[in-house]
Amino acid sequence: MQALVVIDVQKDFCPEGALAVPGGEAIVQGINSLMAEVDAVILTQDWHPAGHSSFASSHPGRAPYEVIEMPYGPQVLWPDHCIQGSLGAQFHGTLQAERADLILRKGYNPAIDSYSAFFENDHETPTGLEGYLRSRGIDRLLMVGLATDFCVAYSALDGARLGFDVEVREDLCRAIDLDGSLAQARAHMREAGVVLA
Ligand code: VGL
Ligand code: ZN
């Protein structure tokens, strides 16, 4: 059984959004088309409370894209984005969100960011996705979405580490690419046995 896992295709990650990923909207039609080819469709939604600890605005004197040390390790500080219930947190308007079996929200813990669909950034607090997939008998994951080098890569790496067969369709992803983060994410995914297609 194969699931399509669509990572964070939300307005704030598309042009004019708070954390726009270049070309973010260009992948939506292709993602919609893939939905018919899999056994299950799962969408993730970045879903932060106002004042989230990953926002630069929550750290006086800090600017977006600086890196700070958090109890769980280094954390990039982001512009405020994907605030629960806001317009920017909505899925891109043309994404066929009604076809989703599951919508998984993440990043709701005020103190910990959550790039991965499986674990928060402490790498141990689970989101519940692993149990959902296993109880449905899903063993193969096709991953697409935003951003390649953050939420897609973290999700792919965790999925591979948990024993799922993971393929990332790079043509249906777009990257932020901060200081070589895309090259690094691709190398890590390859090492972990993720298929980059
Ligand atoms: C993401 C930065 C902050 C992502 C989410 O979806 O890749 N990146 N929050
Ligand atoms: Zn976020």
mmCIF file of N, CA, C and O in Angstrom, residues 2 4-5 27 30-31 33-34 37 141-146 148 152 156 166-174 189 194-197:
data_model
loop_
_atom_site.group_PDB
_atom_site.id
_atom_site.type_symbol
_atom_site.label_atom_id
_atom_site.label_comp_id
_atom_site.label_asym_id
_atom_site.label_seq_id
_atom_site.Cartn_x
_atom_site.Cartn_y
_atom_site.Cartn_z
ATOM 1 N N GLN A 2 0.535 2.173 -0.879
ATOM 2 C CA GLN A 2 1.332 3.387 -0.996
ATOM 3 C C GLN A 2 0.506 4.626 -0.663
ATOM 4 O O GLN A 2 -0.627 4.760 -1.134
ATOM 5 N N LEU A 4 0.432 8.893 -0.711
ATOM 6 C CA LEU A 4 0.999 10.170 -1.140
ATOM 7 C C LEU A 4 0.981 11.085 0.081
ATOM 8 O O LEU A 4 -0.089 11.294 0.674
ATOM 9 N N VAL A 5 2.151 11.580 0.472
ATOM 10 C CA VAL A 5 2.224 12.482 1.626
ATOM 11 C C VAL A 5 2.565 13.870 1.092
ATOM 12 O O VAL A 5 3.659 14.092 0.569
ATOM 13 N N ILE A 27 3.697 23.520 -8.240
ATOM 14 C CA ILE A 27 3.666 22.069 -8.045
ATOM 15 C C ILE A 27 2.255 21.543 -7.789
ATOM 16 O O ILE A 27 2.046 20.330 -7.774
ATOM 17 N N GLY A 30 0.368 19.183 -10.459
ATOM 18 C CA GLY A 30 1.013 17.866 -10.523
ATOM 19 C C GLY A 30 0.681 17.013 -9.306
ATOM 20 O O GLY A 30 0.495 15.794 -9.418
ATOM 21 N N ILE A 31 0.608 17.641 -8.160
ATOM 22 C CA ILE A 31 0.252 16.919 -6.932
ATOM 23 C C ILE A 31 -1.196 16.422 -7.026
ATOM 24 O O ILE A 31 -1.500 15.265 -6.705
ATOM 25 N N SER A 33 -2.805 15.610 -9.633
ATOM 26 C CA SER A 33 -2.859 14.479 -10.570
ATOM 27 C C SER A 33 -2.386 13.190 -9.913
ATOM 28 O O SER A 33 -2.908 12.113 -10.210
ATOM 29 N N LEU A 34 -1.391 13.295 -9.038
ATOM 30 C CA LEU A 34 -0.856 12.091 -8.388
ATOM 31 C C LEU A 34 -1.854 11.447 -7.424
ATOM 32 O O LEU A 34 -1.747 10.257 -7.115
ATOM 33 N N GLU A 37 -3.364 8.110 -8.160
ATOM 34 C CA GLU A 37 -2.487 6.957 -8.415
ATOM 35 C C GLU A 37 -2.051 6.215 -7.161
ATOM 36 O O GLU A 37 -1.227 5.319 -7.226
ATOM 37 N N LEU A 141 5.843 5.324 0.823
ATOM 38 C CA LEU A 141 5.459 6.734 0.892
ATOM 39 C C LEU A 141 6.020 7.486 -0.306
ATOM 40 O O LEU A 141 7.216 7.396 -0.597
ATOM 41 N N LEU A 142 5.150 8.216 -0.968
ATOM 42 C CA LEU A 142 5.558 9.098 -2.054
ATOM 43 C C LEU A 142 5.404 10.511 -1.504
ATOM 44 O O LEU A 142 4.291 10.899 -1.117
ATOM 45 N N MET A 143 6.519 11.254 -1.398
ATOM 46 C CA MET A 143 6.457 12.563 -0.738
ATOM 47 C C MET A 143 6.663 13.698 -1.719
ATOM 48 O O MET A 143 7.553 13.638 -2.574
ATOM 49 N N VAL A 144 5.868 14.746 -1.527
ATOM 50 C CA VAL A 144 5.923 15.951 -2.361
ATOM 51 C C VAL A 144 5.609 17.148 -1.465
ATOM 52 O O VAL A 144 5.100 16.968 -0.357
ATOM 53 N N GLY A 145 5.891 18.359 -1.938
ATOM 54 C CA GLY A 145 5.452 19.538 -1.194
ATOM 55 C C GLY A 145 6.554 20.527 -0.869
ATOM 56 O O GLY A 145 7.560 20.630 -1.563
ATOM 57 N N LEU A 146 6.358 21.243 0.236
ATOM 58 C CA LEU A 146 7.185 22.400 0.599
ATOM 59 C C LEU A 146 7.658 22.266 2.050
ATOM 60 O O LEU A 146 6.861 21.863 2.897
ATOM 61 N N THR A 148 11.377 21.426 0.191
ATOM 62 C CA THR A 148 12.232 20.249 -0.019
ATOM 63 C C THR A 148 13.259 20.058 1.086
ATOM 64 O O THR A 148 13.482 18.948 1.572
ATOM 65 N N VAL A 152 9.925 18.563 3.938
ATOM 66 C CA VAL A 152 9.922 17.345 3.111
ATOM 67 C C VAL A 152 11.101 16.453 3.503
ATOM 68 O O VAL A 152 10.937 15.252 3.746
ATOM 69 N N ALA A 156 10.968 12.741 5.090
ATOM 70 C CA ALA A 156 11.508 11.612 4.322
ATOM 71 C C ALA A 156 12.545 10.853 5.146
ATOM 72 O O ALA A 156 12.562 9.617 5.168
ATOM 73 N N VAL A 166 10.653 5.089 0.993
ATOM 74 C CA VAL A 166 10.316 6.502 0.742
ATOM 75 C C VAL A 166 10.882 6.996 -0.578
ATOM 76 O O VAL A 166 12.071 6.839 -0.853
ATOM 77 N N GLU A 167 10.014 7.602 -1.373
ATOM 78 C CA GLU A 167 10.440 8.261 -2.608
ATOM 79 C C GLU A 167 10.008 9.721 -2.546
ATOM 80 O O GLU A 167 8.874 10.020 -2.160
ATOM 81 N N VAL A 168 10.931 10.632 -2.885
ATOM 82 C CA VAL A 168 10.606 12.056 -2.960
ATOM 83 C C VAL A 168 10.577 12.459 -4.426
ATOM 84 O O VAL A 168 11.569 12.268 -5.140
ATOM 85 N N ARG A 169 9.446 12.967 -4.885
ATOM 86 C CA ARG A 169 9.342 13.468 -6.259
ATOM 87 C C ARG A 169 9.834 14.906 -6.260
ATOM 88 O O ARG A 169 9.059 15.831 -5.986
ATOM 89 N N GLU A 170 11.101 15.095 -6.564
ATOM 90 C CA GLU A 170 11.698 16.433 -6.459
ATOM 91 C C GLU A 170 11.052 17.453 -7.391
ATOM 92 O O GLU A 170 11.064 18.650 -7.113
ATOM 93 N N ASP A 171 10.494 16.969 -8.504
ATOM 94 C CA ASP A 171 9.848 17.911 -9.426
ATOM 95 C C ASP A 171 8.548 18.466 -8.835
ATOM 96 O O ASP A 171 8.049 19.488 -9.296
ATOM 97 N N LEU A 172 8.038 17.815 -7.807
ATOM 98 C CA LEU A 172 6.813 18.286 -7.157
ATOM 99 C C LEU A 172 7.111 18.804 -5.746
ATOM 100 O O LEU A 172 6.272 18.722 -4.836
ATOM 101 N N CYS A 173 8.327 19.323 -5.586
ATOM 102 C CA CYS A 173 8.764 19.971 -4.346
ATOM 103 C C CYS A 173 9.440 21.283 -4.734
ATOM 104 O O CYS A 173 9.918 21.415 -5.858
ATOM 105 N N ARG A 174 9.527 22.207 -3.823
ATOM 106 C CA ARG A 174 10.334 23.413 -4.013
ATOM 107 C C ARG A 174 11.057 23.706 -2.702
ATOM 108 O O ARG A 174 10.545 23.385 -1.636
ATOM 109 N N MET A 189 19.282 12.628 2.442
ATOM 110 C CA MET A 189 18.196 11.737 1.990
ATOM 111 C C MET A 189 18.775 10.552 1.220
ATOM 112 O O MET A 189 18.382 9.409 1.445
ATOM 113 N N VAL A 194 16.585 7.190 0.763
ATOM 114 C CA VAL A 194 15.398 7.793 0.149
ATOM 115 C C VAL A 194 15.644 7.886 -1.355
ATOM 116 O O VAL A 194 16.734 8.291 -1.783
ATOM 117 N N VAL A 195 14.675 7.500 -2.155
ATOM 118 C CA VAL A 195 14.802 7.604 -3.616
ATOM 119 C C VAL A 195 14.404 9.012 -4.033
ATOM 120 O O VAL A 195 13.300 9.467 -3.722
ATOM 121 N N LEU A 196 15.324 9.713 -4.705
ATOM 122 C CA LEU A 196 15.015 11.065 -5.211
ATOM 123 C C LEU A 196 14.667 10.925 -6.688
ATOM 124 O O LEU A 196 15.526 10.570 -7.489
ATOM 125 N N ALA A 197 13.417 11.194 -7.009
ATOM 126 C CA ALA A 197 12.971 10.959 -8.385
ATOM 127 C C ALA A 197 12.596 12.257 -9.070
ATOM 128 O O ALA A 197 12.195 13.205 -8.422
#
